[in-house]
Amino acid sequence: MLPLLIKDILALPPQSQEVKVSGWVRTKRDMKNLVFVEVNDGSCFAGIQCTFDRAGGLNSFAEKALEALATGASVEVTGKLVSSPASGQSVEVSASELRLLGEAPADDRSGKYPGLDVKAYPLQKKRHSLEFLREIAHLRPRTNTFGAVTRIRSRMSFAIHRYFIQNGFHYIHTPIITSGDAEGAGALFQVTTLEPEAAVKNILPGGGIDHSKDFFGRKTFLTVSGQLEAETYALAMSRVYTFGPTFRAENSNTVRHLAEFWMIEPEVAFAALEDNMFLAEDFLKYIFNAALEECADELEFFDAHVEKGIIETLKQVVNAKFAHITYTDAIKELEKTSAVFEFKPSWGCDLQSEHEKYLTEKVAGGPVIVTDYPKEIKAFYMKLNNDNKTVRAMDVLVPRLGEIIGGSQREDNLEKLYLRMVEMGMKPDEYSWYLDLRRYGSVVHSGFGLGFERLIQYITGMANIRDVIPFPRAVGQANF
Ligand code: 4AD
Ligand code: MG
């Protein structure tokens, strides 16, 4: 049997039954005969208070353990569950036994061998800065903030799977190593087993490295998106989605970009852009609602300590009708306002976050879906409109964050897709498998990508994306 979790102990009636609490010490308060130890095990926000009464006959073993115990130590406390006189908790443990499993000293201790010193436990009761916690990312899940982020990530993952499975989607595992650039943006990490020296030896007559000697016999990369592979399954299984890691070697050192992030990509056959917009809105509302219902304690914490009003914003999004605006109309709005932008907006330019912010906060007053972008600033696979200038793209923008979802209707016409690839300097030969979907039984189909960390940022109000993923990978950062 597994040991009881604190969240389950806290829900028990205080009928003086004996319980065993396992966890890590958050605080110890010594008041003469009484010692209060708060233990947390990450299962819920609250810890449980364990009260030791020195006058009440603690055995000498427990007495000694109690002396050595400090913040960060791992313990096992046995005692009776009783109703608590303290405010903010209904039960506490009247402790009779204590096992100190692993010490966490509050002072520096030198070790027997070089490199074996034990520095004082770095997480003390005071508030630590998020920057400092990023340097000790292996210990930060022991803080309230990261415990809460972790529980929200986990529950939202489950809610996402639940939404899709309940709506007839199949979960597809797309490859992490790919040979193509799905987004055509060139921000790829290469995967190779050629040592730099071997690569130098394997130069082709016309220059360039001969990847036929490489592990896969060709040039390969970490995937930037599972979309192209998901499309192949959508055109057989009708509704599919992926949920996996994606990698981008973009040199964007911002609070919204990671080099390794998780993306959710649904792909639906027999669905045009309008259906895709409906799906994106319905899906986001379902997830935000799940956060409100299933993570109420965590959201209250984020609302109080991280971003005021977060619960209200989420409720507003759940109840809002998402606005729709074409890119062309969005540019008109941006051009006619007297608001000052760092980047002057004009037709053909990509929307900057300041523009996205203006569109959601000032024009739409809530979430807005921008559609029909110029083809030049979007990926090759998007369906061309009759104007030959714009494509059936859609970006979902939300207040505070900007782009949370990017998607499109896909080009399902073989010739048009081929010509677009040639126009963009791609080699259609290399995507012959992808073109086959248009050769054989092609159908109207659409999909989108939701950045999982952007979603968690939005739900928690955490300002920096590096604080909503356990071990962030970004430009110049791949510790742990
Ligand atoms: O807009 P993007 O690049 O779209 C695609 O990759 C399509 N293949 C999706 C599809 O149609 N199936 O990325 C989708 C989303 C963005 O809206 C954003 O939320 C997130 O992925 N995203 C990132 N999140 C963190 N760090 C980055 N560097 C990100 N780049 C994109
Ligand atoms: Mg995008």
XYZ file of C-alpha atoms and ligand atoms in Angstrom:
512
model
C 0.000 0.000 0.000
C 1.111 3.535 -0.683
C 1.430 5.940 2.241
C -1.457 8.379 2.723
C -1.213 11.769 1.064
C -1.668 14.897 3.156
C -4.587 16.011 0.952
C -6.421 12.813 1.935
C -5.477 13.078 5.612
C -6.808 16.656 5.698
C -10.165 15.405 4.419
C -10.531 12.788 7.185
C -12.861 13.469 10.133
C -10.897 14.173 13.349
C -11.896 11.001 15.129
C -8.574 10.534 16.830
C -7.500 7.777 14.482
C -3.791 7.214 14.154
C -2.212 8.564 10.960
C 1.243 8.566 9.486
C 2.338 11.756 7.698
C 5.235 11.651 5.222
C 6.652 14.831 3.760
C 9.104 17.702 3.986
C 9.254 20.207 6.808
C 8.188 23.715 5.860
C 8.492 25.314 9.299
C 9.295 24.425 12.869
C 8.183 26.625 15.738
C 9.564 25.839 19.144
C 7.465 27.124 22.090
C 8.955 25.631 25.233
C 7.051 22.387 25.683
C 5.159 22.532 22.427
C 6.824 22.226 19.041
C 4.778 22.887 15.891
C 6.055 21.340 12.683
C 4.333 22.014 9.364
C 4.775 19.196 6.881
C 4.019 19.425 3.146
C 4.040 16.616 0.576
C 3.063 18.499 -2.604
C -0.305 16.754 -2.838
C -2.185 19.959 -2.093
C -1.573 23.534 -1.180
C -1.832 23.154 2.559
C 0.593 21.371 4.767
C -0.488 19.623 7.928
C 0.464 20.846 11.366
C 2.061 18.261 13.621
C 2.191 19.204 17.287
C 4.771 17.663 19.610
C 4.264 17.944 23.347
C 7.568 17.519 25.133
C 5.769 17.293 28.461
C 3.433 14.654 27.079
C 6.006 11.902 27.065
C 7.902 11.950 23.758
C 10.380 9.116 23.612
C 14.027 10.120 23.618
C 14.424 9.006 20.013
C 11.710 11.416 18.832
C 13.096 14.110 21.147
C 16.504 13.870 19.458
C 15.027 13.852 15.965
C 12.995 16.926 16.843
C 16.153 18.823 17.839
C 17.894 18.018 14.530
C 14.864 18.778 12.408
C 14.825 21.968 10.280
C 13.130 23.406 7.203
C 13.606 21.077 4.220
C 14.124 17.856 6.196
C 12.118 14.785 5.202
C 10.112 13.226 8.002
C 7.593 10.607 8.942
C 5.310 11.666 11.775
C 2.914 9.323 13.532
C 0.148 10.575 15.758
C -3.547 11.065 16.336
C -5.641 13.167 14.000
C -7.455 15.725 16.160
C -9.482 18.827 15.435
C -7.283 21.877 15.382
C -7.722 24.949 17.554
C -5.636 26.989 15.090
C -7.367 29.043 12.406
C -7.190 27.996 8.747
C -7.052 24.262 9.362
C -9.661 21.852 10.624
C -7.364 19.054 11.737
C -3.852 18.590 12.996
C -1.709 15.720 14.164
C -1.032 15.270 17.839
C 2.306 13.594 17.284
C 3.732 10.725 19.256
C 6.518 9.494 17.017
C 8.954 11.166 14.650
C 11.420 9.709 12.201
C 13.868 12.129 10.655
C 14.447 10.500 7.256
C 16.800 13.011 5.691
C 18.303 16.052 7.335
C 18.452 19.475 5.686
C 20.899 21.513 7.710
C 20.418 25.238 8.205
C 24.193 25.762 8.346
C 27.099 24.808 6.070
C 28.642 21.417 6.788
C 31.888 20.178 5.325
C 32.008 16.692 3.868
C 34.507 13.897 4.036
C 35.532 14.197 0.379
C 36.023 17.136 -1.955
C 32.681 18.107 -3.505
C 30.729 16.457 -0.714
C 30.134 19.551 1.372
C 26.538 20.227 2.360
C 25.622 23.883 2.116
C 22.757 25.263 4.217
C 19.344 24.377 2.753
C 18.756 27.168 0.222
C 14.981 27.455 0.647
C 14.266 29.327 3.811
C 10.920 30.577 5.048
C 11.330 34.028 3.456
C 10.164 34.832 -0.072
C 12.735 34.026 -2.732
C 12.893 35.778 -6.107
C 11.819 33.795 -9.177
C 15.261 34.459 -10.690
C 16.952 32.847 -7.707
C 14.564 29.887 -7.811
C 15.376 29.335 -11.497
C 18.978 28.685 -10.430
C 17.788 25.939 -8.106
C 15.110 24.521 -10.404
C 15.642 21.071 -8.844
C 14.455 22.371 -5.455
C 11.857 24.914 -6.509
C 8.950 22.402 -6.633
C 9.173 22.520 -2.827
C 7.886 26.102 -2.823
C 4.203 27.085 -2.796
C 4.419 28.756 -6.199
C 6.050 25.875 -8.047
C 3.996 23.258 -6.250
C 0.896 25.088 -7.487
C 2.246 25.483 -11.047
C 3.093 21.779 -11.093
C -0.358 20.682 -9.969
C -2.011 22.990 -12.518
C 0.209 21.679 -15.356
C -0.643 18.129 -14.466
C -4.391 18.651 -14.134
C -4.593 20.759 -17.295
C -2.780 18.024 -19.266
C -5.421 15.590 -18.125
C -8.263 18.035 -18.921
C -6.861 18.488 -22.440
C -6.801 14.735 -23.075
C -10.282 14.438 -21.590
C -11.681 17.159 -23.877
C -10.366 15.555 -27.027
C -11.162 11.957 -26.139
C -14.711 12.950 -25.170
C -15.103 14.684 -28.519
C -14.069 11.735 -30.663
C -10.395 12.636 -31.222
C -7.583 10.073 -31.276
C -4.288 10.833 -29.549
C -1.452 10.452 -32.076
C 2.221 10.172 -31.100
C 4.138 12.026 -33.781
C 7.919 11.702 -34.123
C 10.361 13.945 -32.296
C 13.091 13.401 -34.891
C 12.038 14.591 -38.337
C 13.648 15.310 -41.678
C 11.499 18.289 -42.671
C 10.885 21.814 -41.442
C 7.128 21.762 -40.819
C 6.874 25.511 -40.304
C 9.421 26.513 -42.936
C 10.861 29.030 -40.497
C 14.338 27.488 -40.450
C 14.577 27.557 -36.638
C 15.737 23.945 -36.336
C 18.005 21.999 -34.032
C 19.965 19.472 -36.058
C 20.217 15.853 -34.911
C 23.455 14.169 -35.955
C 25.909 11.545 -34.766
C 28.663 12.862 -37.043
C 31.533 14.183 -34.968
C 32.624 17.637 -36.145
C 35.867 16.096 -37.553
C 33.933 13.411 -39.452
C 31.604 16.062 -40.794
C 34.584 18.005 -42.100
C 35.868 14.853 -43.849
C 32.494 14.171 -45.429
C 32.255 17.328 -47.484
C 30.452 16.842 -50.791
C 32.183 17.905 -54.025
C 29.982 20.994 -54.325
C 30.350 21.849 -50.605
C 28.061 20.934 -47.737
C 28.200 17.910 -45.484
C 27.420 14.415 -46.803
C 24.663 13.263 -44.495
C 24.415 9.861 -46.165
C 27.131 8.916 -43.626
C 25.010 10.216 -40.763
C 22.931 8.039 -38.413
C 19.686 8.258 -40.382
C 21.431 8.492 -43.740
C 20.071 11.988 -44.178
C 19.878 15.357 -42.491
C 17.527 15.281 -39.479
C 16.188 17.689 -36.888
C 14.180 17.936 -33.694
C 10.587 18.586 -34.684
C 9.125 22.103 -34.619
C 5.564 20.756 -34.908
C 3.734 17.451 -35.236
C 1.217 18.964 -37.627
C 2.250 17.441 -40.949
C 2.255 13.944 -39.492
C -1.007 14.669 -37.654
C -2.563 15.629 -41.004
C -1.786 12.177 -42.371
C -3.732 10.596 -39.506
C -6.592 13.122 -39.711
C -7.077 12.064 -43.321
C -7.723 8.536 -42.096
C -9.116 8.896 -38.570
C -11.064 12.182 -39.036
C -10.235 13.788 -35.678
C -6.795 13.515 -34.118
C -4.533 15.479 -31.815
C -0.929 15.450 -30.712
C 0.472 16.569 -27.363
C 4.224 16.450 -27.244
C 7.479 18.357 -27.028
C 8.542 20.686 -29.832
C 11.806 22.485 -30.364
C 12.658 25.837 -31.861
C 16.097 27.317 -32.238
C 14.694 30.848 -32.403
C 16.995 33.397 -30.894
C 14.130 35.052 -29.009
C 15.078 35.829 -25.459
C 11.576 36.827 -24.335
C 9.214 35.911 -21.511
C 6.997 34.044 -24.034
C 9.556 31.871 -25.861
C 11.214 28.592 -24.998
C 13.530 26.465 -27.133
C 11.751 23.333 -25.893
C 8.029 23.556 -25.239
C 4.948 21.356 -25.344
C 2.339 21.800 -28.006
C -1.197 20.505 -28.427
C -2.183 20.170 -32.082
C -5.674 19.005 -33.051
C -6.284 18.279 -36.734
C -9.776 17.750 -38.131
C -10.883 16.396 -41.505
C -13.994 17.805 -43.218
C -13.538 21.056 -41.264
C -12.995 24.532 -42.713
C -11.523 27.572 -40.974
C -14.855 28.522 -39.355
C -15.136 25.056 -37.784
C -11.556 25.365 -36.592
C -12.343 28.716 -34.954
C -15.317 27.144 -33.218
C -13.137 24.283 -31.958
C -10.428 26.638 -30.643
C -12.951 28.715 -28.712
C -14.852 25.744 -27.308
C -11.610 24.014 -26.306
C -10.067 27.046 -24.570
C -13.275 27.685 -22.628
C -13.432 24.065 -21.532
C -9.847 24.181 -20.261
C -10.270 27.499 -18.424
C -13.437 26.199 -16.858
C -11.617 23.056 -15.756
C -8.936 25.258 -14.165
C -11.576 27.252 -12.283
C -13.349 24.138 -11.073
C -10.470 21.766 -10.442
C -7.684 24.080 -9.290
C -9.596 26.593 -7.152
C -7.036 26.624 -4.299
C -4.143 27.158 -6.670
C -5.955 29.925 -8.584
C -6.756 31.744 -5.356
C -3.069 31.693 -4.537
C -2.070 33.067 -7.955
C -4.799 35.693 -7.746
C -3.577 36.852 -4.330
C 0.192 36.640 -4.845
C 1.050 36.632 -8.544
C -1.488 38.458 -10.710
C -4.484 40.201 -9.217
C -7.769 39.519 -11.013
C -6.703 36.267 -12.671
C -9.850 34.400 -11.623
C -12.079 37.190 -12.937
C -10.227 37.248 -16.306
C -10.625 33.493 -16.695
C -14.324 33.723 -15.902
C -14.703 36.541 -18.434
C -13.054 34.457 -21.154
C -15.297 31.482 -20.339
C -18.368 33.698 -20.732
C -17.160 35.833 -23.650
C -17.969 35.375 -27.303
C -14.601 35.512 -29.053
C -14.430 38.427 -31.507
C -13.389 37.765 -35.126
C -11.437 40.201 -37.273
C -9.530 39.781 -40.510
C -5.865 40.718 -40.588
C -6.663 43.469 -43.112
C -9.265 45.038 -40.796
C -6.942 44.615 -37.824
C -4.255 46.604 -39.644
C -6.822 49.320 -40.418
C -7.653 49.534 -36.687
C -3.973 49.763 -35.818
C -3.312 52.414 -38.453
C -6.175 54.678 -37.462
C -5.497 54.758 -33.706
C -3.509 57.529 -32.100
C -1.807 54.949 -29.845
C 1.962 54.943 -30.296
C 3.685 51.685 -31.300
C 7.357 50.888 -31.367
C 6.807 49.073 -34.700
C 4.589 51.022 -37.068
C 1.905 48.653 -38.371
C 1.301 48.368 -42.116
C -0.301 45.740 -44.366
C 2.159 42.878 -44.854
C 3.969 43.153 -41.537
C 3.679 40.501 -38.849
C 1.712 41.547 -35.770
C 4.004 42.423 -32.859
C 2.975 41.743 -29.280
C 2.188 45.461 -28.775
C -0.263 45.221 -31.722
C -1.792 42.013 -30.366
C -2.198 43.671 -26.984
C -3.978 46.648 -28.531
C -6.313 44.419 -30.551
C -7.417 42.324 -27.570
C -7.491 45.020 -24.921
C -8.654 48.077 -26.879
C -10.453 46.859 -30.024
C -12.088 43.586 -28.937
C -12.072 44.030 -25.149
C -11.421 40.288 -24.789
C -10.193 37.318 -26.822
C -10.045 37.894 -30.553
C -9.373 35.595 -33.508
C -7.451 37.278 -36.328
C -7.848 35.544 -39.697
C -6.672 35.729 -43.312
C -3.071 36.853 -42.969
C -0.835 37.736 -45.937
C 0.616 34.517 -47.331
C 4.177 35.873 -47.106
C 4.193 35.856 -43.303
C 2.627 32.408 -42.869
C 3.674 28.789 -43.457
C 3.505 27.066 -46.853
C 0.674 24.666 -45.985
C -2.073 27.242 -45.422
C -5.050 27.398 -47.790
C -4.770 30.224 -50.297
C -7.765 32.592 -50.537
C -9.245 33.590 -53.890
C -7.497 36.979 -53.653
C -4.188 35.076 -54.110
C -2.713 37.317 -51.417
C -4.038 36.016 -48.110
C -4.303 32.580 -46.524
C -6.890 30.946 -44.259
C -4.821 31.429 -41.129
C -6.111 32.145 -37.646
C -4.342 33.356 -34.529
C -6.215 33.399 -31.234
C -5.118 36.394 -29.160
C -5.942 36.817 -25.480
C -5.555 39.885 -23.222
C -2.237 40.132 -21.317
C -0.499 37.455 -23.413
C -1.251 37.938 -27.116
C -0.981 34.847 -29.350
C -1.940 31.693 -27.515
C -3.064 29.633 -30.541
C -1.945 29.599 -34.175
C -3.744 27.552 -36.805
C -5.238 27.393 -40.279
C -7.239 25.594 -42.871
C -4.752 23.548 -44.894
C -4.226 23.735 -48.638
C -5.972 20.611 -49.917
C -5.449 21.282 -53.629
C -2.443 19.361 -54.955
C -1.402 21.828 -57.638
C -1.801 24.932 -55.497
C 0.217 23.392 -52.674
C 2.927 22.272 -55.096
C 3.188 25.717 -56.669
C 3.318 27.422 -53.273
C 6.175 25.167 -52.189
C 8.117 25.922 -55.349
C 7.414 29.634 -54.908
C 8.881 29.426 -51.389
C 12.005 27.635 -52.562
C 11.082 24.304 -50.957
C 11.740 20.953 -52.593
C 8.326 19.288 -53.212
C 10.164 15.927 -53.685
C 11.059 15.886 -50.022
C 7.415 16.310 -49.076
C 6.055 13.784 -51.522
C 4.402 11.836 -48.677
C 2.643 15.034 -47.581
C 1.514 15.777 -51.135
C 0.082 12.221 -51.337
C -2.670 13.343 -48.964
C -3.760 15.696 -51.762
C -3.235 13.053 -54.456
C -5.424 10.434 -52.813
C -8.733 11.234 -51.168
C -8.003 14.856 -50.340
C -10.508 16.675 -48.111
C -10.959 20.086 -46.564
C -9.137 19.969 -43.231
C -7.933 22.326 -40.517
C -6.127 22.421 -37.224
C -4.237 24.554 -34.750
C -1.448 24.545 -32.215
C -1.709 25.641 -28.598
C 1.521 26.246 -26.722
C 1.023 24.422 -23.431
C 3.312 26.763 -21.477
C 1.521 29.833 -22.864
C -1.715 28.275 -21.616
C -0.263 27.674 -18.149
C 1.144 31.225 -18.129
C -2.300 32.540 -18.912
C -3.996 30.468 -16.224
C -1.465 31.235 -13.473
C -0.499 34.785 -14.407
C 3.187 33.833 -14.145
C 5.064 36.543 -16.051
C 7.960 34.440 -17.355
C 7.399 31.274 -19.408
C 10.539 29.778 -17.805
C 8.607 29.535 -14.548
C 5.804 27.308 -15.840
C 7.940 24.389 -17.124
C 10.032 22.273 -14.727
C 13.400 22.649 -16.474
C 13.350 25.494 -19.004
C 15.449 25.323 -22.141
C 15.991 28.717 -23.747
C 18.798 30.647 -25.456
C 21.889 30.091 -23.323
C 20.048 27.975 -20.776
C 19.987 24.171 -20.533
C 20.901 23.432 -16.926
C 19.844 20.307 -15.050
O 1.951 29.430 -34.465
P 2.789 28.198 -34.411
O 4.186 28.303 -34.884
O 1.970 27.098 -35.227
C 2.382 25.833 -35.511
O 3.386 25.307 -35.115
C 1.364 25.051 -36.308
N 2.024 23.847 -36.831
C 0.189 24.726 -35.435
C -0.871 23.951 -36.179
O -1.574 24.551 -36.978
N -0.996 22.668 -35.945
O 2.825 27.650 -32.912
C 1.625 27.308 -32.248
C 1.631 27.819 -30.817
C 1.736 29.334 -30.683
O 0.493 29.956 -30.843
C 2.268 29.476 -29.270
O 1.232 29.294 -28.329
C 3.202 28.287 -29.156
O 2.775 27.331 -30.123
N 4.603 28.630 -29.416
C 5.557 28.718 -28.466
N 5.493 28.562 -27.129
C 6.639 28.717 -26.445
N 7.837 29.000 -26.998
C 7.951 29.166 -28.334
N 9.153 29.431 -28.892
C 6.769 29.037 -29.135
N 6.515 29.111 -30.455
C 5.204 28.853 -30.599
Mg 2.128 31.478 -34.711
